[in-house]
Coordinates of C-alpha atoms and ligand atoms in Angstrom, one line a residue:
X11 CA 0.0 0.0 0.0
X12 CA 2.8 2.5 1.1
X13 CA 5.0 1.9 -2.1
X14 CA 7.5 4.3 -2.9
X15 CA 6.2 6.4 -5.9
X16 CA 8.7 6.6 -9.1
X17 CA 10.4 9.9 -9.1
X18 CA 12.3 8.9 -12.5
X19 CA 11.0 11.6 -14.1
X20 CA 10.8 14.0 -11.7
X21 CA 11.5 17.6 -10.5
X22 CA 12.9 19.4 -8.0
X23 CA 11.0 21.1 -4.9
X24 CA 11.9 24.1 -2.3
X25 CA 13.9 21.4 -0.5
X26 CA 16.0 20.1 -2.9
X27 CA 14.1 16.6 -3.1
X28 CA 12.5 15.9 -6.1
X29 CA 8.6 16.2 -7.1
X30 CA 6.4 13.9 -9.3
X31 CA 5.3 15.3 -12.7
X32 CA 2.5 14.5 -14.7
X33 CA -0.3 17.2 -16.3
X34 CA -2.3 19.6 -13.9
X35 CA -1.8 19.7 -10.1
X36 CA -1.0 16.2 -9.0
X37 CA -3.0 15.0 -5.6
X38 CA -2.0 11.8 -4.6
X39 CA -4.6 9.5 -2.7
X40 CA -3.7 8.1 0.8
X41 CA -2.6 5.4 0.1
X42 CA 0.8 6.5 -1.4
X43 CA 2.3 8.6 1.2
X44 CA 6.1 7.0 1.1
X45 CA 6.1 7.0 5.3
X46 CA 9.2 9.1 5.0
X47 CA 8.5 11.4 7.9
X48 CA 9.7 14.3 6.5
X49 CA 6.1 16.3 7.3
X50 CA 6.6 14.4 11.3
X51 CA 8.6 17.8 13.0
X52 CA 6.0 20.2 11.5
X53 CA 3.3 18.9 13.3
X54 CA 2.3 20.8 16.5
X55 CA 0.5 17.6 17.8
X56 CA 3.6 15.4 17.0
X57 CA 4.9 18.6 19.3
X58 CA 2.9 17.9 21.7
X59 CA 2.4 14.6 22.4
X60 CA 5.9 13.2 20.7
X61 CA 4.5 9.6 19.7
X62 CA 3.9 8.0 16.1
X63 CA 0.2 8.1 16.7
X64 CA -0.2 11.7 16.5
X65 CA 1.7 12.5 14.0
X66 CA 0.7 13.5 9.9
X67 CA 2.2 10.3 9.1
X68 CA 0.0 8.1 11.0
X69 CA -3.0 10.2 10.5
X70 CA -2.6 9.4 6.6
X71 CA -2.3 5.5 7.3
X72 CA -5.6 5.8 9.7
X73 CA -7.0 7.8 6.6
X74 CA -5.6 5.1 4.2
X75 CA -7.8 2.6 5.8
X76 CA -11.3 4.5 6.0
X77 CA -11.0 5.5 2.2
X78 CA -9.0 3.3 0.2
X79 CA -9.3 0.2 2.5
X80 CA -13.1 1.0 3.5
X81 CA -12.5 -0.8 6.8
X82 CA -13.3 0.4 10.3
X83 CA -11.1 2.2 12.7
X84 CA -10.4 2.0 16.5
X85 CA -11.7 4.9 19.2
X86 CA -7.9 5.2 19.6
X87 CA -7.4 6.0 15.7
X88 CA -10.2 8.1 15.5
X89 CA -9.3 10.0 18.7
X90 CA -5.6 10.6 17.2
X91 CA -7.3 11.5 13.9
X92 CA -9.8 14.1 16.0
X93 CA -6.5 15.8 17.8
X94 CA -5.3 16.8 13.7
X95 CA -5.9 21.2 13.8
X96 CA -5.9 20.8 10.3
X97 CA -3.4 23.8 9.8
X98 CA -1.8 21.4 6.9
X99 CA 1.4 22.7 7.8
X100 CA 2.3 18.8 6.8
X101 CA 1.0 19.5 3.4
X102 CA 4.2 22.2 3.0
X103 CA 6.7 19.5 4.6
X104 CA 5.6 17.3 2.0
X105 CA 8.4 15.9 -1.1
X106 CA 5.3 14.2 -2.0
X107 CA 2.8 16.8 -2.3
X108 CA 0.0 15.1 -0.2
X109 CA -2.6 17.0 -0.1
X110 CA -3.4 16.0 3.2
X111 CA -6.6 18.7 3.8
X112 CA -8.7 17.0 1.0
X113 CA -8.1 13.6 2.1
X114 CA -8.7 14.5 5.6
X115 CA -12.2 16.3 4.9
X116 CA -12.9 13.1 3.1
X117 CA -12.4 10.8 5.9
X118 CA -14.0 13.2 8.0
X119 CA -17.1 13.4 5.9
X120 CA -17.5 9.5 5.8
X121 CA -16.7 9.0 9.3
X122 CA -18.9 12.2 10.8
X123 CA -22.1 9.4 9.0
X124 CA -21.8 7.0 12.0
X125 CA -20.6 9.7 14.8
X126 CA -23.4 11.7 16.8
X127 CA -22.5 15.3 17.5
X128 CA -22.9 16.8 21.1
X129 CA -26.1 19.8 21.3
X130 CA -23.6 22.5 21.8
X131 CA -21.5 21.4 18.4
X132 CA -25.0 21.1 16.5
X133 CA -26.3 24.2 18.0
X134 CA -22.9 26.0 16.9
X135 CA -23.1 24.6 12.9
X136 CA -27.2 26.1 13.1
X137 CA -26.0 29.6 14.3
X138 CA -23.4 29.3 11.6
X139 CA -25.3 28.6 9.2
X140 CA -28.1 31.0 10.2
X141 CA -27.5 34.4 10.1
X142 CA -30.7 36.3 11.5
X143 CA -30.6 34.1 14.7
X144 CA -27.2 34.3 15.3
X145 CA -27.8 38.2 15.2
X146 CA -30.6 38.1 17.5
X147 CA -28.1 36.3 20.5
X148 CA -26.0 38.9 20.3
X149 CA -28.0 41.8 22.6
X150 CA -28.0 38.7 25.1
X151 CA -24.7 38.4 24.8
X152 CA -23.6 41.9 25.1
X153 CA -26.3 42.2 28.0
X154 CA -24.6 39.5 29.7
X155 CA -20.8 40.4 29.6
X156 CA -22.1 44.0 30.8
X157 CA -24.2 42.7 33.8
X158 CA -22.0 41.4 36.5
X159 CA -23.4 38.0 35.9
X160 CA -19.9 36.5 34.8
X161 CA -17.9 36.2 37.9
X162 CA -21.3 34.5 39.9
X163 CA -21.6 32.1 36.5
X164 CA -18.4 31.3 36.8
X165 CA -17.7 30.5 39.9
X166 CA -21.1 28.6 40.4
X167 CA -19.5 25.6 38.4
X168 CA -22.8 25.5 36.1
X169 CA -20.6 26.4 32.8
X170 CA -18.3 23.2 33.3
X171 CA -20.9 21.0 33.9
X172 CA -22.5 22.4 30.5
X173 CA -18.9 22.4 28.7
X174 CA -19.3 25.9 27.9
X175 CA -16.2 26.8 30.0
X176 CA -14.0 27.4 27.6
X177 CA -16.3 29.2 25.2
X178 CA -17.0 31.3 27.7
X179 CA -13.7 32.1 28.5
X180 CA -13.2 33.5 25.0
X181 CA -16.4 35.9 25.1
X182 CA -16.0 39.8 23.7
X183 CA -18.3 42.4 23.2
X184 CA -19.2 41.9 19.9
X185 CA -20.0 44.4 17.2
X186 CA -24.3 44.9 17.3
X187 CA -25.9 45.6 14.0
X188 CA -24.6 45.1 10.3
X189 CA -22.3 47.3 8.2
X190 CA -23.9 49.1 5.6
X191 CA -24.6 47.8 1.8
X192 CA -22.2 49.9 0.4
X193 CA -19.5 53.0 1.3
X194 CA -18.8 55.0 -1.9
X195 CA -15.5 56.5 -2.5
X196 CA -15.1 59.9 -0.7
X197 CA -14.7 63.1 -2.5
X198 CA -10.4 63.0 -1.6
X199 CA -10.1 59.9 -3.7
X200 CA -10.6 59.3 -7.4
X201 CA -12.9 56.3 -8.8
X202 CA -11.3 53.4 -10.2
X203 CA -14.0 50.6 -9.7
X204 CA -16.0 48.6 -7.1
X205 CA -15.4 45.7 -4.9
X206 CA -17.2 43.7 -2.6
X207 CA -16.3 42.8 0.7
X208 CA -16.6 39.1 2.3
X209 CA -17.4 40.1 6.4
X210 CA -17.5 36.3 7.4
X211 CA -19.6 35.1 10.3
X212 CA -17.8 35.4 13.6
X213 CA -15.3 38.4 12.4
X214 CA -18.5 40.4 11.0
X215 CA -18.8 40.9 14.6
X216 CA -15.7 40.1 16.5
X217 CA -13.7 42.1 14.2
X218 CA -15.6 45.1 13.1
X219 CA -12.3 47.4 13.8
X220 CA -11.0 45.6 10.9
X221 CA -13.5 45.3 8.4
X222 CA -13.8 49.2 8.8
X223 CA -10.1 49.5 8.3
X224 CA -10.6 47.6 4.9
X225 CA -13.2 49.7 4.0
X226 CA -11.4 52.7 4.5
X227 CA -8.4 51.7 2.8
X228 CA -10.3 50.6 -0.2
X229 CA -12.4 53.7 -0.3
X230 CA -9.1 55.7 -0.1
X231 CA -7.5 53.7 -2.7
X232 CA -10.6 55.0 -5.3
X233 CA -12.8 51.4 -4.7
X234 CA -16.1 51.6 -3.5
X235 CA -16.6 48.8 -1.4
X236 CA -20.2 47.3 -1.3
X237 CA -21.2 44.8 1.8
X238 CA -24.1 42.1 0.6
X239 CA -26.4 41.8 3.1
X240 CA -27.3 37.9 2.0
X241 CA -23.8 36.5 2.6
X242 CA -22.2 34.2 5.2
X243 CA -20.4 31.9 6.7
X244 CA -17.5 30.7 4.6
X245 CA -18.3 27.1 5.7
X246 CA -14.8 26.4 7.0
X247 CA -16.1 25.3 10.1
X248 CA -18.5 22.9 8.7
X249 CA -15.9 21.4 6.7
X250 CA -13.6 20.8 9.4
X251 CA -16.5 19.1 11.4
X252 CA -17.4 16.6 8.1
X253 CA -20.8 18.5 7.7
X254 CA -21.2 19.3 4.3
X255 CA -20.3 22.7 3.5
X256 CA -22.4 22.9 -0.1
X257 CA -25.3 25.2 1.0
X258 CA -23.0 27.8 2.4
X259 CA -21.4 28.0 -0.3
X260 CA -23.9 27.8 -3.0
X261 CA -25.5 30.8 -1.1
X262 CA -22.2 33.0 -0.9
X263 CA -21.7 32.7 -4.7
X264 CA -25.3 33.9 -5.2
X265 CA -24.9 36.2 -3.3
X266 CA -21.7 37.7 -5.0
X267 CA -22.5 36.3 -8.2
X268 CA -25.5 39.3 -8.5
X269 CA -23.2 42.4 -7.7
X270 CA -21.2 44.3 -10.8
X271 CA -17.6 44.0 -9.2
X272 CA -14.0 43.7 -9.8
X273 CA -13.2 41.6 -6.9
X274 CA -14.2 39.8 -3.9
X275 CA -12.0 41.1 -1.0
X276 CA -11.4 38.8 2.1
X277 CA -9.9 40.1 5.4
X278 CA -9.5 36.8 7.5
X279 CA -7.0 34.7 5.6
X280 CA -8.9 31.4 7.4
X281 CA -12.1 32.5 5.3
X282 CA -10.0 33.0 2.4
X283 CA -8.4 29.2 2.5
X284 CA -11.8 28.0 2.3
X285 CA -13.3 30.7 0.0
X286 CA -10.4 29.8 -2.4
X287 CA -11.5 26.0 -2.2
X288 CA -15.1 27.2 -3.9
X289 CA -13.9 27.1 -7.8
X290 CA -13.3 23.7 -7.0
X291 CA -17.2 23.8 -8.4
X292 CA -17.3 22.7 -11.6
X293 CA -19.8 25.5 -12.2
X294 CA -19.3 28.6 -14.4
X295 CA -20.4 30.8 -11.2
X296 CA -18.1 28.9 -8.8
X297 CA -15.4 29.7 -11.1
X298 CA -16.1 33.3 -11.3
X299 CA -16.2 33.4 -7.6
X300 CA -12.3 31.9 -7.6
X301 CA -11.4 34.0 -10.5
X302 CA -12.9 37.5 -8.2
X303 CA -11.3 36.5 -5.2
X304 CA -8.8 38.6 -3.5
X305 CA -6.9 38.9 -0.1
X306 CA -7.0 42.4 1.3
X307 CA -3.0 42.9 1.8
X308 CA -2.6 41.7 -2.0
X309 CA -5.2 44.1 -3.5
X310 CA -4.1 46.9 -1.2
X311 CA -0.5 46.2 -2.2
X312 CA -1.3 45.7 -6.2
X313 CA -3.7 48.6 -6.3
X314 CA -1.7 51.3 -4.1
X315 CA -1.8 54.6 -5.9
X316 CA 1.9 55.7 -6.5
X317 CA 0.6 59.2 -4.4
X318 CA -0.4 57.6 -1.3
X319 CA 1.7 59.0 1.3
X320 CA 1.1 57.1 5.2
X321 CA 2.1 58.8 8.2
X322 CA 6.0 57.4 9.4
X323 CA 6.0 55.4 12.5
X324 CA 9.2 53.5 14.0
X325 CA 7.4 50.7 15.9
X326 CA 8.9 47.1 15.7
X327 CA 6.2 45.2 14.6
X328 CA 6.4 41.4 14.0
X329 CA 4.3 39.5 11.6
X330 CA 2.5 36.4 12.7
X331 CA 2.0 33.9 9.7
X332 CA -1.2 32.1 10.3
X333 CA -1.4 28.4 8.8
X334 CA -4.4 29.2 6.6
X335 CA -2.0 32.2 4.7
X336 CA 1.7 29.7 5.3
X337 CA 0.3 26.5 4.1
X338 CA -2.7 27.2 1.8
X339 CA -2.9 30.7 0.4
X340 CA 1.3 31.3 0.7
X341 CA 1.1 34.4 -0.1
X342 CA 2.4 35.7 3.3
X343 CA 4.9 37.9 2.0
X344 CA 2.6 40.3 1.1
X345 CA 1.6 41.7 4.2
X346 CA 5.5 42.2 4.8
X347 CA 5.2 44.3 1.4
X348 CA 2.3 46.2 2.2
X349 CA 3.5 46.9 5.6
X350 CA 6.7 48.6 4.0
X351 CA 4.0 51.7 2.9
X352 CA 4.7 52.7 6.1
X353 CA 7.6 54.7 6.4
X354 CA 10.2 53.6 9.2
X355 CA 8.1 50.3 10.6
X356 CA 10.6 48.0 11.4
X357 CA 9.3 44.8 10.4
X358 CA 10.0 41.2 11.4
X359 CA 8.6 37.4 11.0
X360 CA 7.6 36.4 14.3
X361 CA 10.1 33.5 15.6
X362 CA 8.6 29.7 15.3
X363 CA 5.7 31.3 12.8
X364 CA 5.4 27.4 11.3
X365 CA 3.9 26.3 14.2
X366 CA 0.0 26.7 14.7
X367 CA -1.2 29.0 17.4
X368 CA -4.0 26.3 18.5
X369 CA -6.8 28.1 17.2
X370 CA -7.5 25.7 14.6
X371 CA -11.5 26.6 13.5
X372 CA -13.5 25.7 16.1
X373 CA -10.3 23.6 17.9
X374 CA -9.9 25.7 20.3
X375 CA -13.3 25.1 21.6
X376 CA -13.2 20.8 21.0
X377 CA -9.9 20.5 21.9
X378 CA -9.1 23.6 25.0
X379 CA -6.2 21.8 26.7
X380 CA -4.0 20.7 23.2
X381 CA -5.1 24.6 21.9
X382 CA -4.1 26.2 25.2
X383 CA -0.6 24.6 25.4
X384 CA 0.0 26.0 21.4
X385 CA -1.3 29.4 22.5
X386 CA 1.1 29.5 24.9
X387 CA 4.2 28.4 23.3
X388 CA 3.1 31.2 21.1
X389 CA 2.6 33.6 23.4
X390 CA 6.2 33.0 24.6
X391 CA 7.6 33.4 21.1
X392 CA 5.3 36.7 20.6
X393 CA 6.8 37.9 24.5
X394 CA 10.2 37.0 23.2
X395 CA 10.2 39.0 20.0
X396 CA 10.6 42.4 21.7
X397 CA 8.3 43.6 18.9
X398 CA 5.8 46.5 20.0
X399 CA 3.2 45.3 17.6
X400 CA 2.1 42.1 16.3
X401 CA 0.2 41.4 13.6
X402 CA -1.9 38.5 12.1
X403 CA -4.0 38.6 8.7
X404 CA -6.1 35.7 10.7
X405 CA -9.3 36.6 12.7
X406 CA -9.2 33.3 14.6
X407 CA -6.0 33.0 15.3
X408 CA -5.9 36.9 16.8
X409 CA -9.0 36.2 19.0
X410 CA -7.5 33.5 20.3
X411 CA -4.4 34.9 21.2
X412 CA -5.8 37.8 22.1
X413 CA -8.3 36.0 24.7
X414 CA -7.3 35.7 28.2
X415 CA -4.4 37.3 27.9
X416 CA -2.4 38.8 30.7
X417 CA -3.0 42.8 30.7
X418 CA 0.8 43.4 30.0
X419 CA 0.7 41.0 27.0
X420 CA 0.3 42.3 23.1
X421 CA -2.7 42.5 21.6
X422 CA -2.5 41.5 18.1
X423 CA -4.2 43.4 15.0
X424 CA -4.6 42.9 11.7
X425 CA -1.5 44.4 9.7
X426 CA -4.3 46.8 7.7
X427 CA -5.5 48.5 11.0
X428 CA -1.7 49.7 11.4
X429 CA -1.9 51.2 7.7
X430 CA -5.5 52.4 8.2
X431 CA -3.9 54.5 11.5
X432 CA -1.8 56.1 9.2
X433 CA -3.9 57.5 6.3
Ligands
SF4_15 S1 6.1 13.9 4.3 FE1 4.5 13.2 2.9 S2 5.1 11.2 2.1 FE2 6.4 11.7 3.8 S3 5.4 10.6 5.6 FE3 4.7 12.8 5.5 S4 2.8 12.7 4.3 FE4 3.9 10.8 3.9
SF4_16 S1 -2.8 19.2 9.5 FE1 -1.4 20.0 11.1 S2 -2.0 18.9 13.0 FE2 -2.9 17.8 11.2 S3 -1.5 16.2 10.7 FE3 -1.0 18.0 9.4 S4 0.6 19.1 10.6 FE4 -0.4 17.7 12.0

């Protein structure tokens, strides 16, 4: 099963071993991963736990048997499969080119048939998936974190016994209300087209600060920027759980699909990895969505108007590389580019930026211990860079790191906010 693939004809990769050819993007199935445990170190569980079982390696055997041997697993491979964050930084280790996320939403998918999901997951994928509802908790939750209740809640033992601990602990005010449909381009600023913006599900209102920074940025670049009201969730978390993802995305492309724009702009690169996935479709709208799709730092930086002067600053700031920009959209160095629009930022890659910070999706919330002992090796790393900024182009992995957090600790931003500071 585990044969070692002919490389006679092949190429060479980043690393100096050599690739397999052949015709168009070439995704091997499970079954042929060579076992040479090249992708083993990259793997923050591996990290963690330092056995065989939890390492990409393994996982991809375990997945070998539920889709190319169709036979059942133990509770022991599915647990070790279940502990995967799915940042596919395995995928980039790879002389093989596994592509390790498709394989593992496939397993997923077939396995999530004979599993039953708890009523706090299912009630998570419906508020996901359901917009109006989802906006109708938040005056509750708002009310809540303003009312004192917390510290009683807390200490009453109620929210363990319910699980909800740990999703409690990561509770912020959120944004209340939408944004509006669409923000022309000011009078200071010449035309030059229209985009639209993707606003997500939890960032639309966890992360308002940044989608307004977009939004100015764009406007101030010459783009109106137009919000639709029917989008939504990218459907990243439903993939991760093996839910189908297909109405989520058959909705977002509609919902784009109808507006006259140049581009589709994301903010959270996590969103992005998935929205990216969409053209995957074989459908002429699902290919116009991937052909429209754009992440902010590489519009911003492809678009800048040569007389777009930013206000100098001399911070240190250092960049933290989320998974879903390192390992699927790789196009990291951009926000290193863009940043450089500021005149005297010192900029840095934050040290160990290959490892995952234990957000993971929804992991952080299934899986609070493994998550929590990531989050703090990269809190450590963030504390040791010196840096008086740092910034992530991930929504996710900034609100978890940003959770909790000691009161002397950095917060970390989006790298647009610092740019939108400075118009
Ligand atoms: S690096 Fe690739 S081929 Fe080697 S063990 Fe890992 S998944 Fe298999
Ligand atoms: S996706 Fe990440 S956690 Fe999962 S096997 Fe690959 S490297 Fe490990």
């Amino acid at each position: 099963m585990f044969d070692i693939m002919d490389f006679s004809q092949g190429m060479t990769g980043d690393n100096g071993m050599e690739l397999p050819t052949g015709g168009g993007p070439y995704i091997p199935d499970a079954g042929e991963c060579m076992r040479c445990g090249m992708c083993v170190s990259s793997c923050p569980t591996f990290r963690l736990f330092q056995t065989e079982a939890e390492t990409p390696r393994q996982r991809i055997r375990t997945i070998s048997k539920v889709l190319v041997e169709d036979v059942a697993i133990s509770e022991e491979e599915h647990e070790h499969l279940d502990n995967c964050l799915q940042c596919r930084a395995c995928e980039t280790a790879c002389p093989s080119r596994m592509n390790y996320g498709t394989l593992f939403d496939q397993a997923r998918e077939k396995l999530s048939q004979s599993v039953s999901r708890s009523w706090l997951a299912k009630l998570a994928l419906f508020l996901i998936e359901h917009k109006r509802r989802r906006r109708l908790l938040l005056p509750l939750l708002s009310l809540y974190l303003r009312s004192g209740l917390r510290k009683p809640l807390r200490a009453s033992g109620l929210l363990k016994k319910l699980k909800l601990a740990s999703a409690e602990n990561l509770l912020s005010e959120p944004a209340l209300g939408g944004l509006a449909g669409i923000y022309p381009v000011g009078r200071r600023a010449r035309r030059r087209g229209r985009v639209a913006l993707f606003t997500g599900c939890l960032a639309e209102h966890f992360d308002r600060a940044t989608q307004r920074a977009a939004i100015k940025l764009l406007n101030a670049i010459g783009y109106e920027v137009v919000v639709p009201e029917n989008q939504g969730c990218c459907g990243a978390i439903h993939q991760h759980h093996g839910c189908s993802a297909q109405t989520l995305k058959d909705k977002n492309i509609a919902a784009f699909y109808e507006l006259e724009v140049e581009a589709i702009i994301y903010v959270a690169s996590g969103c992005g990895a998935m929205l990216s996935e969409y053209q995957g479709d074989d459908t002429e709208t699902a290919g116009w969505f991937g052909r429209s799709l754009q992440d902010i730092n590489q519009f911003l930086l492809a678009h800048w108007p040569d007389d777009l002067q930013l206000a100098a600053s001399n911070l240190n700031v250092a960049v933290h590389e989320p998974c879903s920009q390192r390992n699927v959209l790789k196009n990291g160095q951009s926000v290193h580019a863009l940043l450089r629009k500021i005149p005297g930022l010192n900029i840095e890659a934050l040290p160990d930026n290959q490892l995952c910070c234990g957000a993971g999706g929804s992991y952080m919330l299934t899986h609070p211990d493994n998550a929590q002992q990531l989050r703090h090796a990269k809190r450590q790393a963030i504390e040791g860079s010196g840096a008086d900024v740092v910034v992530s182009s991930n929504f996710s992995c900034a609100f978890y790191l940003n959770a909790e957090r000691a009161e002397t600790a950095r917060k970390l931003v989006h790298p647009i906010r610092l740019l939108a500071d400075r118009l």
